[in-house]
Short mmCIF file of N, CA and C in Angstrom, two decimals:
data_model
loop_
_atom_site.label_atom_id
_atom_site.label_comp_id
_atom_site.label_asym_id
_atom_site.label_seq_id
_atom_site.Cartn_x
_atom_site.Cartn_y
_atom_site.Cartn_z
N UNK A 9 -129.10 -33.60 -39.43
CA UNK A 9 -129.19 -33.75 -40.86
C UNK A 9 -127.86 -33.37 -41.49
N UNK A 10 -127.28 -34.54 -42.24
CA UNK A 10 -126.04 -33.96 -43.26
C UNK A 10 -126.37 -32.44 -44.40
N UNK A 11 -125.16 -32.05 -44.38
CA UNK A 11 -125.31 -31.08 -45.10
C UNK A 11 -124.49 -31.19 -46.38
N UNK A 12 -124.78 -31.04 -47.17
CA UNK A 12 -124.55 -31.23 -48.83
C UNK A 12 -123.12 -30.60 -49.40
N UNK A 13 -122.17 -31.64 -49.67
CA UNK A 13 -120.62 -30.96 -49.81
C UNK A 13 -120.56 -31.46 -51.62
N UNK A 14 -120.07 -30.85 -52.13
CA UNK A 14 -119.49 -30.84 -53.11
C UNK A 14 -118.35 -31.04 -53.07
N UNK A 15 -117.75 -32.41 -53.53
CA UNK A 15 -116.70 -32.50 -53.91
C UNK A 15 -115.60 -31.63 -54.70
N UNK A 16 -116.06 -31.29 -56.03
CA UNK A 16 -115.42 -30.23 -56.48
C UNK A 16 -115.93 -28.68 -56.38
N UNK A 17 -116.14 -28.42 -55.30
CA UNK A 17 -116.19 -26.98 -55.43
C UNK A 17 -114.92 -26.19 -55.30
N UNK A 18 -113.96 -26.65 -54.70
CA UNK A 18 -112.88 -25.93 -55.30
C UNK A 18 -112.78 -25.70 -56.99
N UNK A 19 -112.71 -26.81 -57.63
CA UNK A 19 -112.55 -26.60 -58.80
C UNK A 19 -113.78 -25.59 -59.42
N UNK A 20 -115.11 -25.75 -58.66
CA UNK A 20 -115.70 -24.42 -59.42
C UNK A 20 -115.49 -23.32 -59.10
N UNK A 21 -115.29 -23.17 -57.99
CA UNK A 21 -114.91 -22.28 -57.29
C UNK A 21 -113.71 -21.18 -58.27
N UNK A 22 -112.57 -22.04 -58.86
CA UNK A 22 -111.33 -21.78 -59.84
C UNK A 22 -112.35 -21.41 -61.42
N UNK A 23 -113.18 -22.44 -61.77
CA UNK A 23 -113.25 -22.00 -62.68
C UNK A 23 -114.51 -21.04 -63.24
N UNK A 24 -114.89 -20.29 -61.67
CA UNK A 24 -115.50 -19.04 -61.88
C UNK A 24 -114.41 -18.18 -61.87
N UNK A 25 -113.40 -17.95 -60.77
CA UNK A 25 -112.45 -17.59 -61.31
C UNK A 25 -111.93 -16.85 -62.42
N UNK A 26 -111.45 -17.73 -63.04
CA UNK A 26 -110.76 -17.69 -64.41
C UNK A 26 -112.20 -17.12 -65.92
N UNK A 27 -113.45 -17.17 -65.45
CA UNK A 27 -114.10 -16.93 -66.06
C UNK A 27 -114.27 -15.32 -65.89
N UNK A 28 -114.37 -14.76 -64.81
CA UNK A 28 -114.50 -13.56 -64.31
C UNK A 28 -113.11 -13.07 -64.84
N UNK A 29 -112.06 -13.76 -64.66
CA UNK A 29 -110.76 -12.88 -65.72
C UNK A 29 -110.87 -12.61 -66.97
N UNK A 30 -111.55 -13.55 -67.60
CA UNK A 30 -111.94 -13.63 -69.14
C UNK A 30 -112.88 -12.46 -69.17
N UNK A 31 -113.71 -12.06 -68.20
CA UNK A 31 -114.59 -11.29 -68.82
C UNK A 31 -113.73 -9.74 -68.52
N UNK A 32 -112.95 -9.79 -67.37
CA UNK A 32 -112.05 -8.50 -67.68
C UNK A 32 -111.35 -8.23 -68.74
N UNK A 33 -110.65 -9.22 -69.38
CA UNK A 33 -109.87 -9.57 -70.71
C UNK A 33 -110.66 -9.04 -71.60
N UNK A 34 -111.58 -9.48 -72.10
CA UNK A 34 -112.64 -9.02 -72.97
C UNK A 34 -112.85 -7.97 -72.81
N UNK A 35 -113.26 -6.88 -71.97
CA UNK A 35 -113.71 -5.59 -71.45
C UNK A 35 -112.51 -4.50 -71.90
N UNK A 36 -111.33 -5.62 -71.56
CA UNK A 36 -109.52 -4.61 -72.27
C UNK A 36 -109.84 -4.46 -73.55
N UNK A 37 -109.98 -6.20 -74.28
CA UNK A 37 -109.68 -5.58 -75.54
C UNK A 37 -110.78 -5.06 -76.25
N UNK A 38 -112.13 -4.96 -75.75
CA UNK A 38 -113.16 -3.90 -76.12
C UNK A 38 -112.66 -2.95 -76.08
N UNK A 39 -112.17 -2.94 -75.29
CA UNK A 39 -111.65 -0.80 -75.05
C UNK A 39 -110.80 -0.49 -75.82
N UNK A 40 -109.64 -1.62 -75.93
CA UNK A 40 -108.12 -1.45 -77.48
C UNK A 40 -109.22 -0.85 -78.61
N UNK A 41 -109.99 -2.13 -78.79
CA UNK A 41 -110.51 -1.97 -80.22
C UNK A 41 -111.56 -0.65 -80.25
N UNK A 42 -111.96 -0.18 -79.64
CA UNK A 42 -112.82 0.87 -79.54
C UNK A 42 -111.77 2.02 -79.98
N UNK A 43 -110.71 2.32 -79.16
CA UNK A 43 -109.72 3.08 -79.38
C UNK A 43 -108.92 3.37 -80.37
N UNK A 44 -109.12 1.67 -81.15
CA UNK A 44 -108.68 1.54 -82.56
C UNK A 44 -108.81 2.21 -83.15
N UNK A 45 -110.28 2.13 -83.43
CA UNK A 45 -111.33 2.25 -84.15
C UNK A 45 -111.75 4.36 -84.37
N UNK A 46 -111.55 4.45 -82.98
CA UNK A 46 -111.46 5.74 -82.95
C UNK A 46 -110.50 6.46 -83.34
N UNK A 47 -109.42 6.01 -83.28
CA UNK A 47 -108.17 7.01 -83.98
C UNK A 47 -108.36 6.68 -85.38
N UNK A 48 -108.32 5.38 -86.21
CA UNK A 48 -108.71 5.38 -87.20
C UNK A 48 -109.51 6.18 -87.88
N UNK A 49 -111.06 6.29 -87.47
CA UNK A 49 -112.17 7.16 -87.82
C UNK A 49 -111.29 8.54 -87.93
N UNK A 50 -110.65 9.21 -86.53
CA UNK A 50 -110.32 10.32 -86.41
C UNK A 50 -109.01 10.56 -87.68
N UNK A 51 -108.04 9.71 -87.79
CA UNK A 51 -107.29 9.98 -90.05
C UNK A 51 -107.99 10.16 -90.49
N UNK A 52 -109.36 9.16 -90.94
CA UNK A 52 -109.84 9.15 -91.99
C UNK A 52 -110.56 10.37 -92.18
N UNK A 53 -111.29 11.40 -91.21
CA UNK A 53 -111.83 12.96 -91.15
C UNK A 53 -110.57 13.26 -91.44
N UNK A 54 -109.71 13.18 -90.86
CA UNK A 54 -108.15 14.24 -91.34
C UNK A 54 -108.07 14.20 -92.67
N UNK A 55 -107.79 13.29 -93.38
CA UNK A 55 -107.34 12.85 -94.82
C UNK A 55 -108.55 13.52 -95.51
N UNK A 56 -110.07 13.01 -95.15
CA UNK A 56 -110.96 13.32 -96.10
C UNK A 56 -111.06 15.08 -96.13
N UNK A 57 -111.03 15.77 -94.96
CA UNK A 57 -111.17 17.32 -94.54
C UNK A 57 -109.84 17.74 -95.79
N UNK A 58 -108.39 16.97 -95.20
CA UNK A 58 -107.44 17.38 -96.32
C UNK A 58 -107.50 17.68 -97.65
N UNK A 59 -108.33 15.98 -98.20
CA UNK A 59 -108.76 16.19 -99.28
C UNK A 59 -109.54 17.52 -100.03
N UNK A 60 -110.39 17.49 -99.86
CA UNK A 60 -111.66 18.58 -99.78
C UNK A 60 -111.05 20.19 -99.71
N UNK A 61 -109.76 20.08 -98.81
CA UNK A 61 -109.29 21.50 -98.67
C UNK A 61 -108.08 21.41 -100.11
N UNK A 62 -107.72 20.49 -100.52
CA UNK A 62 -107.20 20.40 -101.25
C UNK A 62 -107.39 20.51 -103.09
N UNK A 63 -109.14 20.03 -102.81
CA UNK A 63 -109.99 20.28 -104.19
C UNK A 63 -109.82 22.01 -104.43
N UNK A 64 -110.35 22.48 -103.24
CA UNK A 64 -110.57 23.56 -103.12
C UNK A 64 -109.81 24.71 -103.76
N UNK A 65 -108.35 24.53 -103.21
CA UNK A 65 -107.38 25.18 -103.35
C UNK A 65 -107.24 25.15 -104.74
N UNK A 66 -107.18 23.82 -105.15
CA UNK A 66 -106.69 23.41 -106.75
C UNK A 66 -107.66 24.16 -107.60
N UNK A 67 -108.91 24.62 -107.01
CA UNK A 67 -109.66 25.17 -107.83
C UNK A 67 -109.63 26.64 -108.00
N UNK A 68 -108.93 26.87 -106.77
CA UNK A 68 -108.56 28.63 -107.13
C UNK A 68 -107.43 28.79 -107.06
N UNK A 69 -106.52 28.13 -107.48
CA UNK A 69 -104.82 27.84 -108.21
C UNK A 69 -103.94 27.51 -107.31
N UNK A 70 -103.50 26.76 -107.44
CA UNK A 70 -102.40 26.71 -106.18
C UNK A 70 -100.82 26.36 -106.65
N UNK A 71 -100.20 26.79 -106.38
CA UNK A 71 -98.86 26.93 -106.55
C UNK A 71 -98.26 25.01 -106.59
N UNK A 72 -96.98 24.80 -107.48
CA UNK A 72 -96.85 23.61 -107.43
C UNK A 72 -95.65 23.07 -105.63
N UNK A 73 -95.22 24.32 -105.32
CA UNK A 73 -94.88 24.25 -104.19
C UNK A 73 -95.60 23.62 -102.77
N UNK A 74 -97.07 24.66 -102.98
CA UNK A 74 -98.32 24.22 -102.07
C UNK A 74 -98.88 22.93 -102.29
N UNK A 75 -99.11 22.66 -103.42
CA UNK A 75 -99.58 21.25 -103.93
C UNK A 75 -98.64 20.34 -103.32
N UNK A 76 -97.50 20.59 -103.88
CA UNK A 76 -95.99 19.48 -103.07
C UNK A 76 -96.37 19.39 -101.65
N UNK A 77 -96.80 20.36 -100.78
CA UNK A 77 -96.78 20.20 -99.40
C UNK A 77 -98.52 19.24 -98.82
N UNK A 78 -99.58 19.82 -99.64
CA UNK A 78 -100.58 19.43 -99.77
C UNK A 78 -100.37 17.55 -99.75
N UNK A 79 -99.75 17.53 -101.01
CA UNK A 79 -99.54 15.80 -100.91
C UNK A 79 -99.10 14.91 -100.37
N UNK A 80 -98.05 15.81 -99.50
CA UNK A 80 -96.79 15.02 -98.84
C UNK A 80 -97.77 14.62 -97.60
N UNK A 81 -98.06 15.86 -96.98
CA UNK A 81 -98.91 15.49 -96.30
C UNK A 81 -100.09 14.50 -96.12
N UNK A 82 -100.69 14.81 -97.12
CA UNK A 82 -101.84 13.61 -98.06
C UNK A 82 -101.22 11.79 -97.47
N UNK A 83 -100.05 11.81 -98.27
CA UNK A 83 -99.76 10.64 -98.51
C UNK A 83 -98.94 10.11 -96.82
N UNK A 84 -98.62 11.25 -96.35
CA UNK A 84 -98.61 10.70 -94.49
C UNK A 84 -99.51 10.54 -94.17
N UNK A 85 -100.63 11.45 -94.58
CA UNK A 85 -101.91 10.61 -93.47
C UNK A 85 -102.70 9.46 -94.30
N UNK A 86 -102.05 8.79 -95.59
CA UNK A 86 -102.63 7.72 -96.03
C UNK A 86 -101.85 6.55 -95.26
N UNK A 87 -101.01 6.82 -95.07
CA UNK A 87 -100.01 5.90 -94.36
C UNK A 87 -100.44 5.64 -93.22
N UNK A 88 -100.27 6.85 -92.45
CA UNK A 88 -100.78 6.31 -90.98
C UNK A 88 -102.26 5.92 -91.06
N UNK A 89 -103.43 6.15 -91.93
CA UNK A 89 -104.53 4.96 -92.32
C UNK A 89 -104.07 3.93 -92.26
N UNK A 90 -103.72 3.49 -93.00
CA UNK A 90 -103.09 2.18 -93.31
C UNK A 90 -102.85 1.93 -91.84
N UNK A 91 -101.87 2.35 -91.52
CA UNK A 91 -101.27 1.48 -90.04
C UNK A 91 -102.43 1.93 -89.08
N UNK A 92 -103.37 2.42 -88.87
CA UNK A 92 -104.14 2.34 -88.02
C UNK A 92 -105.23 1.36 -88.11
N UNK A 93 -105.72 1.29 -89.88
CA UNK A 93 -106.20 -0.27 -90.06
C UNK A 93 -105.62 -1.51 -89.47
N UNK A 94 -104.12 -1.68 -89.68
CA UNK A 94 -103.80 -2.59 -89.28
C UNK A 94 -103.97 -2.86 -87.66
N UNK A 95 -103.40 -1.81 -87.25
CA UNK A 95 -103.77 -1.48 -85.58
C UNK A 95 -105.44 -2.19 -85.55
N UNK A 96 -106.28 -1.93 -86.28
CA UNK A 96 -107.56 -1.79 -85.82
C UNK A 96 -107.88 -3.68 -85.85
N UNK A 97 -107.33 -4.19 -87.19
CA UNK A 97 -107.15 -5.44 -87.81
C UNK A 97 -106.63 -6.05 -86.30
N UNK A 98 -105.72 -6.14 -85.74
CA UNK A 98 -105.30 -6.86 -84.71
C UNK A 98 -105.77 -6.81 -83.54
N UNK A 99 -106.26 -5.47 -83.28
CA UNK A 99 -107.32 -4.94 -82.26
C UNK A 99 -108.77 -6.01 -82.15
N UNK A 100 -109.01 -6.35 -83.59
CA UNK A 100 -110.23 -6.95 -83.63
C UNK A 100 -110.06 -8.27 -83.24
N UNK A 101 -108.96 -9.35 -84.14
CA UNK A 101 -108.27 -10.34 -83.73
C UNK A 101 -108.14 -11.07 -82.31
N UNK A 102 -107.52 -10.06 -81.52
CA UNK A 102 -107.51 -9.63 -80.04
C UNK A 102 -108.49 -10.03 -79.37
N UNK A 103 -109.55 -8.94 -79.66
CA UNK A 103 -111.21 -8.87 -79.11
C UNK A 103 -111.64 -10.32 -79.67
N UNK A 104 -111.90 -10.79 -80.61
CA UNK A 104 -112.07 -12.22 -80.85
C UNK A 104 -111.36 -13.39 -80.12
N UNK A 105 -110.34 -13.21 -79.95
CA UNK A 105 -109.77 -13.77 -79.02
C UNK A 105 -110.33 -13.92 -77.93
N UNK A 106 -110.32 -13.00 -76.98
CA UNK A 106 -110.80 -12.70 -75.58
C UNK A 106 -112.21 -13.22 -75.54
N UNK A 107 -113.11 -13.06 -76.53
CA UNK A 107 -114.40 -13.68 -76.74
C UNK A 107 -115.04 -14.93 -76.89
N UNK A 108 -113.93 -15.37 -77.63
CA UNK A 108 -113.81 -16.97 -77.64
C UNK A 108 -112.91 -17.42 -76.21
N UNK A 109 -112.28 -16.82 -75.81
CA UNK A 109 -111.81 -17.59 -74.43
C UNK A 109 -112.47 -17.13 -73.31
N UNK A 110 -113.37 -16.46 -73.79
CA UNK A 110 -114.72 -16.07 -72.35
C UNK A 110 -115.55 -17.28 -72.25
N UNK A 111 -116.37 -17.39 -74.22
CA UNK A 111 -117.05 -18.65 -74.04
C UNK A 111 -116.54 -19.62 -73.32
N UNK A 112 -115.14 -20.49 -73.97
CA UNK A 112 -114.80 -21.57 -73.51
C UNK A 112 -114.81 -21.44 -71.75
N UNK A 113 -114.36 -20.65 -71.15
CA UNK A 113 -114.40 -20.38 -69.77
C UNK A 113 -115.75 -20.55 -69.16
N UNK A 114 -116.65 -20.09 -70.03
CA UNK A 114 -117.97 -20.39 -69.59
C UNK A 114 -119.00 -21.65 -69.49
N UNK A 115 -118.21 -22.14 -71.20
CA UNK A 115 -118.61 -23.89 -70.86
C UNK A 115 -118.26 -24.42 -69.44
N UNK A 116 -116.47 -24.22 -69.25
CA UNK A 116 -116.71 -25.07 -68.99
C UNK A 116 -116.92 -24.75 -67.04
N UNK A 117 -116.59 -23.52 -66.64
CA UNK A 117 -117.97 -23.49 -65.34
C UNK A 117 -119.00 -24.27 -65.06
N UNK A 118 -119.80 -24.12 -66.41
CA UNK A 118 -120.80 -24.81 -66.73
C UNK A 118 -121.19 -25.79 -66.34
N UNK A 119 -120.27 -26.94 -67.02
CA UNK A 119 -120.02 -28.51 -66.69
C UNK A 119 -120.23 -28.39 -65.64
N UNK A 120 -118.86 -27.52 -64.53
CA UNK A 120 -118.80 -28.38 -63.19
C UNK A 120 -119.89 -27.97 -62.49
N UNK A 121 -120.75 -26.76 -62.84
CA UNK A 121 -122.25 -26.66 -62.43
C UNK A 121 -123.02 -27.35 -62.30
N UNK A 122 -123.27 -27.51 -63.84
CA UNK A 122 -124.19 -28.98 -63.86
C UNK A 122 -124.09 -30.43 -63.20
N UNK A 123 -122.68 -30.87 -62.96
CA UNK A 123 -122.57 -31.88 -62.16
C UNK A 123 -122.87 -31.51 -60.71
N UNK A 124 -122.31 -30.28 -60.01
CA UNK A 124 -123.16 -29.84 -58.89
C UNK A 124 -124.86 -29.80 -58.79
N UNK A 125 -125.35 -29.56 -59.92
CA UNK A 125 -126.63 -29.40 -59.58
C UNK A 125 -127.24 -30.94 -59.37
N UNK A 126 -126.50 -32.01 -60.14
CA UNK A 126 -126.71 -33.16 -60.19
C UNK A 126 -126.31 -34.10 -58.64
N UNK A 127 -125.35 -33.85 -58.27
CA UNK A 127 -124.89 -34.48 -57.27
C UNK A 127 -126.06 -33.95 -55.74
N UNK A 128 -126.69 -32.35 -56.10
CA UNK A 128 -127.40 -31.76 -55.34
C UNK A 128 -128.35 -32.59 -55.35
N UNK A 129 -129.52 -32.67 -56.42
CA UNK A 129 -130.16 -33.44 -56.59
C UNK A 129 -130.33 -34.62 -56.05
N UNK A 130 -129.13 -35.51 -56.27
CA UNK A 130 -129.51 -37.22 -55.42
C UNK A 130 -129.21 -36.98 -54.15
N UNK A 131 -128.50 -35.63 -53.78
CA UNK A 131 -128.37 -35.48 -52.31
C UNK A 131 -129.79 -35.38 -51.52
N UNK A 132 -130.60 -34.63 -52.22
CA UNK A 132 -131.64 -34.06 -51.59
C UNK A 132 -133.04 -35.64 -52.08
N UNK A 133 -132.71 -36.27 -53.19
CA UNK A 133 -133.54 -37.42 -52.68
C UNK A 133 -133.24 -38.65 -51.78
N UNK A 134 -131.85 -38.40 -51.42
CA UNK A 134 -131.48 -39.05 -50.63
C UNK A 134 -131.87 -39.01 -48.85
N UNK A 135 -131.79 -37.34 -48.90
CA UNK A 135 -132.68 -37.00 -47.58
C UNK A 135 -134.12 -37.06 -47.46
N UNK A 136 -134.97 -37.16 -48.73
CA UNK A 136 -136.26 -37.58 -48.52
C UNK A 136 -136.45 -38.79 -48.50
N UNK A 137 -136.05 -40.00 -48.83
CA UNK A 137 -135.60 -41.56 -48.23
C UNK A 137 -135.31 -41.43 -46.82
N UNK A 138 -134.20 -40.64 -46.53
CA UNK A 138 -133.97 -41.11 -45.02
C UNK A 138 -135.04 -40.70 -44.20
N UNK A 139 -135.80 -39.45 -44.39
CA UNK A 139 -136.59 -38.83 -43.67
C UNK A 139 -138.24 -39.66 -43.79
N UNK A 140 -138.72 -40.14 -45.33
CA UNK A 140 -139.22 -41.27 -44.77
C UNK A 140 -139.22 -42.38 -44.13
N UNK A 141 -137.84 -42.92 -44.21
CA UNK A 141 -137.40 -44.04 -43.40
C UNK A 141 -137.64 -43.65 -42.33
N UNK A 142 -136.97 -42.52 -41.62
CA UNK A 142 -137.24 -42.27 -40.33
C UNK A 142 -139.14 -42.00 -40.08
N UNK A 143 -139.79 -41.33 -40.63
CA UNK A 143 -140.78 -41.11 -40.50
C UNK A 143 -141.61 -42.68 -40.19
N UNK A 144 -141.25 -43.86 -41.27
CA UNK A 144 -141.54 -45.02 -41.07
C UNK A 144 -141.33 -45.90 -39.66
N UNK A 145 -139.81 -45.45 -39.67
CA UNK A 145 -139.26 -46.08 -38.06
C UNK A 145 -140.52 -45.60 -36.98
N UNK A 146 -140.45 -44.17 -36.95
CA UNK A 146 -141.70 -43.60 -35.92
C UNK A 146 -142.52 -44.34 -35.85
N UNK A 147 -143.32 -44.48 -36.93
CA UNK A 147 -144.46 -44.98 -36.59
C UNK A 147 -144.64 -46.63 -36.33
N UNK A 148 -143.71 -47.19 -37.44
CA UNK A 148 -143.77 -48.84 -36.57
C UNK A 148 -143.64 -48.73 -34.72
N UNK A 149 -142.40 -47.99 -34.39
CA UNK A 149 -142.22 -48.30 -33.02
C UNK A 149 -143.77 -47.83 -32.56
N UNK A 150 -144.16 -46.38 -32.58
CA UNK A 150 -145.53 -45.98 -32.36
C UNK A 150 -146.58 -47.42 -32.06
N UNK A 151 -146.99 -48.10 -33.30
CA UNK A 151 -148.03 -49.01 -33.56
C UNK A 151 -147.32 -50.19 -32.64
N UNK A 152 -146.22 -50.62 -32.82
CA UNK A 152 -145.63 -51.52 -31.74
C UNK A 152 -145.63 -51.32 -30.43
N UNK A 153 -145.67 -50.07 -30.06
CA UNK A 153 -145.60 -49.87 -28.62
C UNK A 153 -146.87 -49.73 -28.38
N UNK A 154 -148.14 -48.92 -28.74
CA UNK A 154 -149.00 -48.94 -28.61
C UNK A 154 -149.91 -50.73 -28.81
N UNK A 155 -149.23 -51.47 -29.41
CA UNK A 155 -149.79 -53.33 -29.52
C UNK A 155 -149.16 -53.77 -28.10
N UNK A 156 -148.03 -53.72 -28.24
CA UNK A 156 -146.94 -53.60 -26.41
C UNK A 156 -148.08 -53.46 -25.28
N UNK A 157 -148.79 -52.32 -25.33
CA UNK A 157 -149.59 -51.71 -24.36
C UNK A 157 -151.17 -52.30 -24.24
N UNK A 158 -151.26 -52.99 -25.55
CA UNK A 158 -152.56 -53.73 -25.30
C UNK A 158 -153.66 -53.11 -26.16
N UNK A 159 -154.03 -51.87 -26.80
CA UNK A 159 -154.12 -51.35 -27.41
C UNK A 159 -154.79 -51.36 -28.82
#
């Protein structure tokens, strides 16, 4: 009995591949953006804690010296907000990226799947034809040889 070759299984073969890279890709920039996301969060407690220590102070007097240092500070860690948004902004970009080129990787596996499963298919009704044919051959010769014999 023949056994069932796929023409392109190399090519699926590649474009599992390249799909399984995509999903490492994706898994990176999950982790960027997670990391983003986390230093971000971690300013924004800095700045807000600042804040808050800063009400505080102002409320039981604070020197315009301390205030000067209070703000300077303030306004560095508004900054590095900012740039960690942006960090986070491209981080996400990124991750979208990688997500959309997982899908497409996955279509198109897909395809050459589906044409495998298809080509499987007429393979395997092709062997139930031959195997009735043969089953048919049997038995004519059978009934012929047994008419042969007188029978």
């Amino acid at each position: 009995m023949r056994r069932f070759s796929f023409r392109l299984e190399p090519v699926l073969r590649y474009r599992r591949m390249i799909e399984e890279m995509r999903k490492m890709e994706l898994a990176a920039a999950r982790a960027e953006y997670d990391l983003a996301r986390a230093r971000l969060e971690e300013v924004v407690r800095r700045r807000e804690e600042l804040e808050g220590v800063l009400r505080r102070r102002e409320a039981e007097g604070l020197s315009a010296a301390e205030a000067q240092l209070y703000l300077g500070y303030l306004a560095a860690l508004r900054d590095l907000e900012a740039a960690r948004r942006e960090e986070l902004k491209r981080a996400e970009e990124k991750l979208e990226m990688a997500r959309n080129r997982l899908l497409s990787s996955r279509r198109d596996r897909r395809a050459v799947e589906i044409l495998r499963e298809r080509e499987l298919e007429r393979f395997k009704a092709e062997m139930r034809r031959e195997e009735l044919k043969l089953i048919d051959e049997v038995s004519n010769n059978k009934t012929a040889r047994l008419k042969g014999e007188g029978r």
